mmCIF file of C-alpha atoms in Angstrom:
data_model
loop_
_atom_site.group_PDB
_atom_site.id
_atom_site.type_symbol
_atom_site.label_atom_id
_atom_site.label_comp_id
_atom_site.label_asym_id
_atom_site.label_seq_id
_atom_site.Cartn_x
_atom_site.Cartn_y
_atom_site.Cartn_z
ATOM 1 C CA MET A 1023 3.131 -2.441 -41.702
ATOM 2 C CA GLU A 1024 4.460 0.673 -43.361
ATOM 3 C CA ASN A 1025 3.953 2.081 -46.860
ATOM 4 C CA GLY A 1026 0.761 0.133 -47.415
ATOM 5 C CA LYS A 1027 2.518 -3.226 -47.183
ATOM 6 C CA ARG A 1028 0.298 -5.941 -45.854
ATOM 7 C CA TRP A 1029 1.503 -8.328 -43.162
ATOM 8 C CA GLN A 1030 2.443 -11.752 -44.432
ATOM 9 C CA ASP A 1031 2.494 -14.700 -42.069
ATOM 10 C CA ILE A 1032 5.910 -16.245 -41.449
ATOM 11 C CA ALA A 1033 6.500 -19.958 -40.883
ATOM 12 C CA VAL A 1034 9.816 -21.302 -39.591
ATOM 13 C CA VAL A 1035 11.016 -24.879 -39.044
ATOM 14 C CA PHE A 1036 14.146 -25.478 -36.973
ATOM 15 C CA ARG A 1037 15.938 -27.601 -34.375
ATOM 16 C CA TYR A 1038 17.725 -26.201 -31.336
ATOM 17 C CA ASP A 1039 21.454 -26.610 -31.002
ATOM 18 C CA PRO A 1040 21.679 -27.853 -27.378
ATOM 19 C CA ILE A 1041 25.187 -26.459 -26.783
ATOM 20 C CA TRP A 1042 24.248 -22.979 -28.030
ATOM 21 C CA LEU A 1043 21.015 -23.020 -26.032
ATOM 22 C CA LYS A 1044 22.659 -24.000 -22.737
ATOM 23 C CA ARG A 1045 25.406 -21.416 -23.196
ATOM 24 C CA TRP A 1046 22.861 -18.712 -23.995
ATOM 25 C CA MET A 1047 20.557 -19.567 -21.088
ATOM 26 C CA ARG A 1048 23.290 -19.630 -18.474
ATOM 27 C CA ALA A 1049 25.393 -16.700 -19.739
ATOM 28 C CA GLY A 1050 26.753 -14.568 -16.918
ATOM 29 C CA GLN A 1051 24.576 -16.191 -14.295
ATOM 30 C CA GLY A 1052 27.222 -18.012 -12.251
ATOM 31 C CA LYS A 1053 29.724 -15.221 -11.572
ATOM 32 C CA ARG A 1054 27.140 -12.664 -10.499
ATOM 33 C CA TYR A 1055 25.420 -15.142 -8.235
ATOM 34 C CA TRP A 1056 28.583 -16.076 -6.356
ATOM 35 C CA ILE A 1057 29.723 -12.465 -6.044
ATOM 36 C CA TYR A 1058 26.373 -11.400 -4.545
ATOM 37 C CA MET A 1059 26.282 -14.362 -2.204
ATOM 38 C CA PHE A 1060 29.851 -13.742 -1.020
ATOM 39 C CA LEU A 1061 29.305 -10.018 -0.435
ATOM 40 C CA LEU A 1062 26.040 -10.542 1.437
ATOM 41 C CA ALA A 1063 27.535 -13.316 3.581
ATOM 42 C CA LEU A 1064 30.556 -11.119 4.352
ATOM 43 C CA LEU A 1065 28.339 -8.187 5.354
ATOM 44 C CA ALA A 1066 26.083 -10.392 7.471
ATOM 45 C CA ALA A 1067 29.100 -11.910 9.267
ATOM 46 C CA ASN A 1068 30.540 -8.412 9.845
ATOM 47 C CA PHE A 1069 27.312 -7.158 11.411
ATOM 48 C CA LEU A 1070 26.859 -10.323 13.488
ATOM 49 C CA LEU A 1071 30.394 -9.987 14.861
ATOM 50 C CA ALA A 1072 29.798 -6.287 15.640
ATOM 51 C CA ILE A 1073 26.729 -6.996 17.817
ATOM 52 C CA PRO A 1074 28.545 -8.102 21.044
ATOM 53 C CA GLY A 1075 30.874 -5.078 21.157
ATOM 54 C CA ALA A 1076 28.340 -2.427 20.089
ATOM 55 C CA GLN A 1077 26.824 0.052 22.534
ATOM 56 C CA GLN A 1078 23.583 0.158 20.535
ATOM 57 C CA LYS A 1079 22.865 -3.424 19.484
ATOM 58 C CA ALA A 1080 19.783 -2.556 17.433
ATOM 59 C CA LEU A 1081 21.524 -1.186 14.329
ATOM 60 C CA PRO A 1082 23.949 -4.078 13.729
ATOM 61 C CA SER A 1083 21.158 -6.559 14.536
ATOM 62 C CA VAL A 1084 18.790 -5.006 12.005
ATOM 63 C CA LEU A 1085 21.507 -4.784 9.347
ATOM 64 C CA ALA A 1086 22.526 -8.424 9.942
ATOM 65 C CA VAL A 1087 18.916 -9.569 9.614
ATOM 66 C CA LEU A 1088 18.547 -7.473 6.443
ATOM 67 C CA CYS A 1089 21.690 -9.016 4.926
ATOM 68 C CA LEU A 1090 20.531 -12.519 5.806
ATOM 69 C CA ALA A 1091 17.111 -11.819 4.299
ATOM 70 C CA LEU A 1092 18.717 -10.561 1.074
ATOM 71 C CA LEU A 1093 20.985 -13.602 1.059
ATOM 72 C CA GLY A 1094 17.915 -15.832 1.264
ATOM 73 C CA MET A 1095 16.126 -13.886 -1.472
ATOM 74 C CA VAL A 1096 19.080 -14.143 -3.858
ATOM 75 C CA PHE A 1097 19.480 -17.848 -3.079
ATOM 76 C CA PHE A 1098 15.820 -18.740 -3.659
ATOM 77 C CA ARG A 1099 15.425 -16.496 -6.704
ATOM 78 C CA VAL A 1100 18.422 -18.073 -8.439
ATOM 79 C CA ARG A 1101 17.255 -21.515 -7.391
ATOM 80 C CA ALA A 1102 13.836 -20.877 -8.954
ATOM 81 C CA ALA A 1103 15.499 -19.547 -12.117
ATOM 82 C CA ASN A 1104 17.698 -22.658 -12.298
ATOM 83 C CA ARG A 1105 14.622 -24.863 -12.009
ATOM 84 C CA LYS A 1106 13.032 -22.953 -14.873
ATOM 85 C CA LEU A 1107 16.212 -23.336 -16.942
ATOM 86 C CA SER A 1108 16.365 -27.050 -16.173
ATOM 87 C CA SER A 1109 12.807 -27.534 -17.400
ATOM 88 C CA ALA A 1110 13.630 -25.465 -20.487
ATOM 89 C CA ASP A 1111 16.777 -27.562 -21.051
ATOM 90 C CA ALA A 1112 14.727 -30.747 -20.865
ATOM 91 C CA LEU A 1113 12.120 -29.299 -23.186
ATOM 92 C CA TYR A 1114 14.447 -27.859 -25.812
ATOM 93 C CA ASN A 1115 17.048 -30.605 -25.730
ATOM 94 C CA GLU A 1116 14.676 -33.243 -26.998
ATOM 95 C CA GLY A 1117 16.203 -32.713 -30.424
ATOM 96 C CA LYS A 1118 12.757 -32.518 -31.969
ATOM 97 C CA GLU A 1119 11.812 -30.319 -34.843
ATOM 98 C CA TYR A 1120 10.039 -27.081 -33.950
ATOM 99 C CA ARG A 1121 7.577 -25.204 -36.091
ATOM 100 C CA ALA A 1122 6.829 -21.560 -35.365
ATOM 101 C CA PHE A 1123 4.110 -19.512 -37.061
ATOM 102 C CA PHE A 1124 3.969 -15.738 -36.748
ATOM 103 C CA ARG A 1125 0.695 -14.023 -37.564
ATOM 104 C CA GLU A 1126 -0.522 -10.464 -37.261
ATOM 105 C CA ASP A 1127 -2.490 -11.217 -34.087
ATOM 106 C CA GLY A 1128 -0.011 -13.551 -32.356
ATOM 107 C CA PHE A 1129 2.249 -16.534 -32.787
ATOM 108 C CA SER A 1130 2.152 -20.270 -32.253
ATOM 109 C CA PHE A 1131 4.769 -22.954 -31.983
ATOM 110 C CA LYS A 1132 4.703 -26.699 -31.763
ATOM 111 C CA SER A 1133 6.866 -29.771 -31.614
ATOM 112 C CA ALA A 1134 6.187 -33.472 -31.480
ATOM 113 C CA GLY A 1135 6.833 -33.741 -27.747
ATOM 114 C CA ARG A 1136 5.228 -30.457 -26.740
ATOM 115 C CA GLY A 1137 2.056 -30.014 -28.734
ATOM 116 C CA GLU A 1138 0.917 -26.646 -30.042
ATOM 117 C CA GLU A 1139 0.756 -23.422 -28.064
ATOM 118 C CA ASN A 1140 -0.955 -20.269 -29.328
ATOM 119 C CA VAL A 1141 -0.113 -16.841 -27.938
ATOM 120 C CA LEU A 1142 -1.894 -13.583 -28.750
ATOM 121 C CA TYR A 1143 0.044 -10.316 -28.587
ATOM 122 C CA GLY A 1144 -2.390 -8.960 -25.987
ATOM 123 C CA GLU A 1145 -1.299 -11.659 -23.485
ATOM 124 C CA LYS A 1146 1.617 -9.832 -21.851
ATOM 125 C CA VAL A 1147 4.129 -10.589 -24.615
ATOM 126 C CA GLU A 1148 7.639 -9.136 -24.524
ATOM 127 C CA VAL A 1149 10.280 -9.647 -27.205
ATOM 128 C CA LEU A 1150 13.991 -9.132 -26.685
ATOM 129 C CA GLU A 1151 15.961 -9.187 -29.911
ATOM 130 C CA MET A 1152 19.572 -10.243 -29.623
ATOM 131 C CA GLU A 1153 22.304 -10.783 -32.143
ATOM 132 C CA SER A 1154 21.569 -14.486 -32.582
ATOM 133 C CA CYS A 1155 17.944 -14.906 -31.511
ATOM 134 C CA PHE A 1156 14.611 -13.474 -30.440
ATOM 135 C CA ARG A 1157 13.611 -14.201 -26.828
ATOM 136 C CA MET A 1158 9.856 -14.081 -26.353
ATOM 137 C CA THR A 1159 8.329 -14.155 -22.899
ATOM 138 C CA TYR A 1160 4.585 -14.448 -22.629
ATOM 139 C CA ARG A 1161 1.922 -14.785 -19.978
ATOM 140 C CA GLU A 1162 3.380 -15.353 -16.526
ATOM 141 C CA ASN A 1163 6.358 -17.611 -17.188
ATOM 142 C CA GLY A 1164 6.239 -18.720 -20.800
ATOM 143 C CA LEU A 1165 9.492 -18.605 -22.726
ATOM 144 C CA PHE A 1166 10.172 -19.197 -26.400
ATOM 145 C CA ILE A 1167 13.544 -18.680 -28.053
ATOM 146 C CA LEU A 1168 13.617 -18.248 -31.810
ATOM 147 C CA PRO A 1169 17.099 -18.536 -33.323
ATOM 148 C CA LYS A 1170 17.700 -16.148 -36.226
ATOM 149 C CA GLU A 1171 19.594 -18.806 -38.170
ATOM 150 C CA PRO A 1172 16.545 -20.362 -39.895
ATOM 151 C CA LEU A 1173 15.094 -16.919 -40.770
ATOM 152 C CA THR A 1174 15.973 -15.024 -43.910
ATOM 153 C CA GLU A 1175 17.185 -11.423 -43.564
ATOM 154 C CA GLU A 1176 13.817 -10.172 -44.852
ATOM 155 C CA GLN A 1177 11.864 -12.279 -42.355
ATOM 156 C CA SER A 1178 14.047 -11.171 -39.465
ATOM 157 C CA ALA A 1179 13.724 -7.503 -40.445
ATOM 158 C CA ALA A 1180 9.957 -7.837 -40.932
ATOM 159 C CA LEU A 1181 9.520 -9.420 -37.494
ATOM 160 C CA SER A 1182 11.717 -6.776 -35.849
ATOM 161 C CA HIS A 1183 9.820 -3.924 -37.470
ATOM 162 C CA PHE A 1184 6.415 -5.447 -36.802
ATOM 163 C CA TRP A 1185 7.148 -6.167 -33.121
ATOM 164 C CA SER A 1186 8.642 -2.712 -32.537
ATOM 165 C CA GLU A 1187 5.415 -1.137 -33.843
ATOM 166 C CA ARG A 1188 2.964 -3.629 -32.362
ATOM 167 C CA LEU A 1189 4.483 -4.158 -28.908
ATOM 168 C CA GLY A 1190 5.972 -0.698 -28.319
ATOM 169 C CA LYS A 1191 7.799 -0.892 -24.977
ATOM 170 C CA GLY A 1192 7.382 -4.671 -25.005
ATOM 171 C CA TYR A 1193 10.018 -4.902 -27.756
ATOM 172 C CA ARG A 1194 13.698 -4.239 -27.074
ATOM 173 C CA TYR A 1195 16.934 -4.727 -28.953
ATOM 174 C CA ALA A 1196 19.944 -5.788 -26.890
#
């Protein structure tokens, strides 16, 4: 911390608002997905229809296969993300009370249905600060969302400052 201030641990107790959480997790996902799928399908159909009349059939064939491969990638990537969101919905919509503890070396959180999970800052932690919450991703696919509502202004500012210094490029403000 700056100016000789010593880090003080922060403890927060809160419940998730299921409506806010679902809206936040799915924001902007649907429109983009359908636009990409439509454009890729349109391009693939265009190239497939161009193959019979083309002198050189290799170029439209390769481009059609490329479009179909991208279409499959977008489809399966969004499907995997939706599965992750569904598991997060089930986890966070239990309506249970959550307790989060932020220390100088890491953070931990627990709930009645989930148990306790400890995360050290050296374990591939990234924090994205938004207007209404902090989104923390850790390890390979861990996700923790901390709403700013239960935090005081001082706690929120202290966490922001600490993470910006401690995580460097792993901390962003959106």
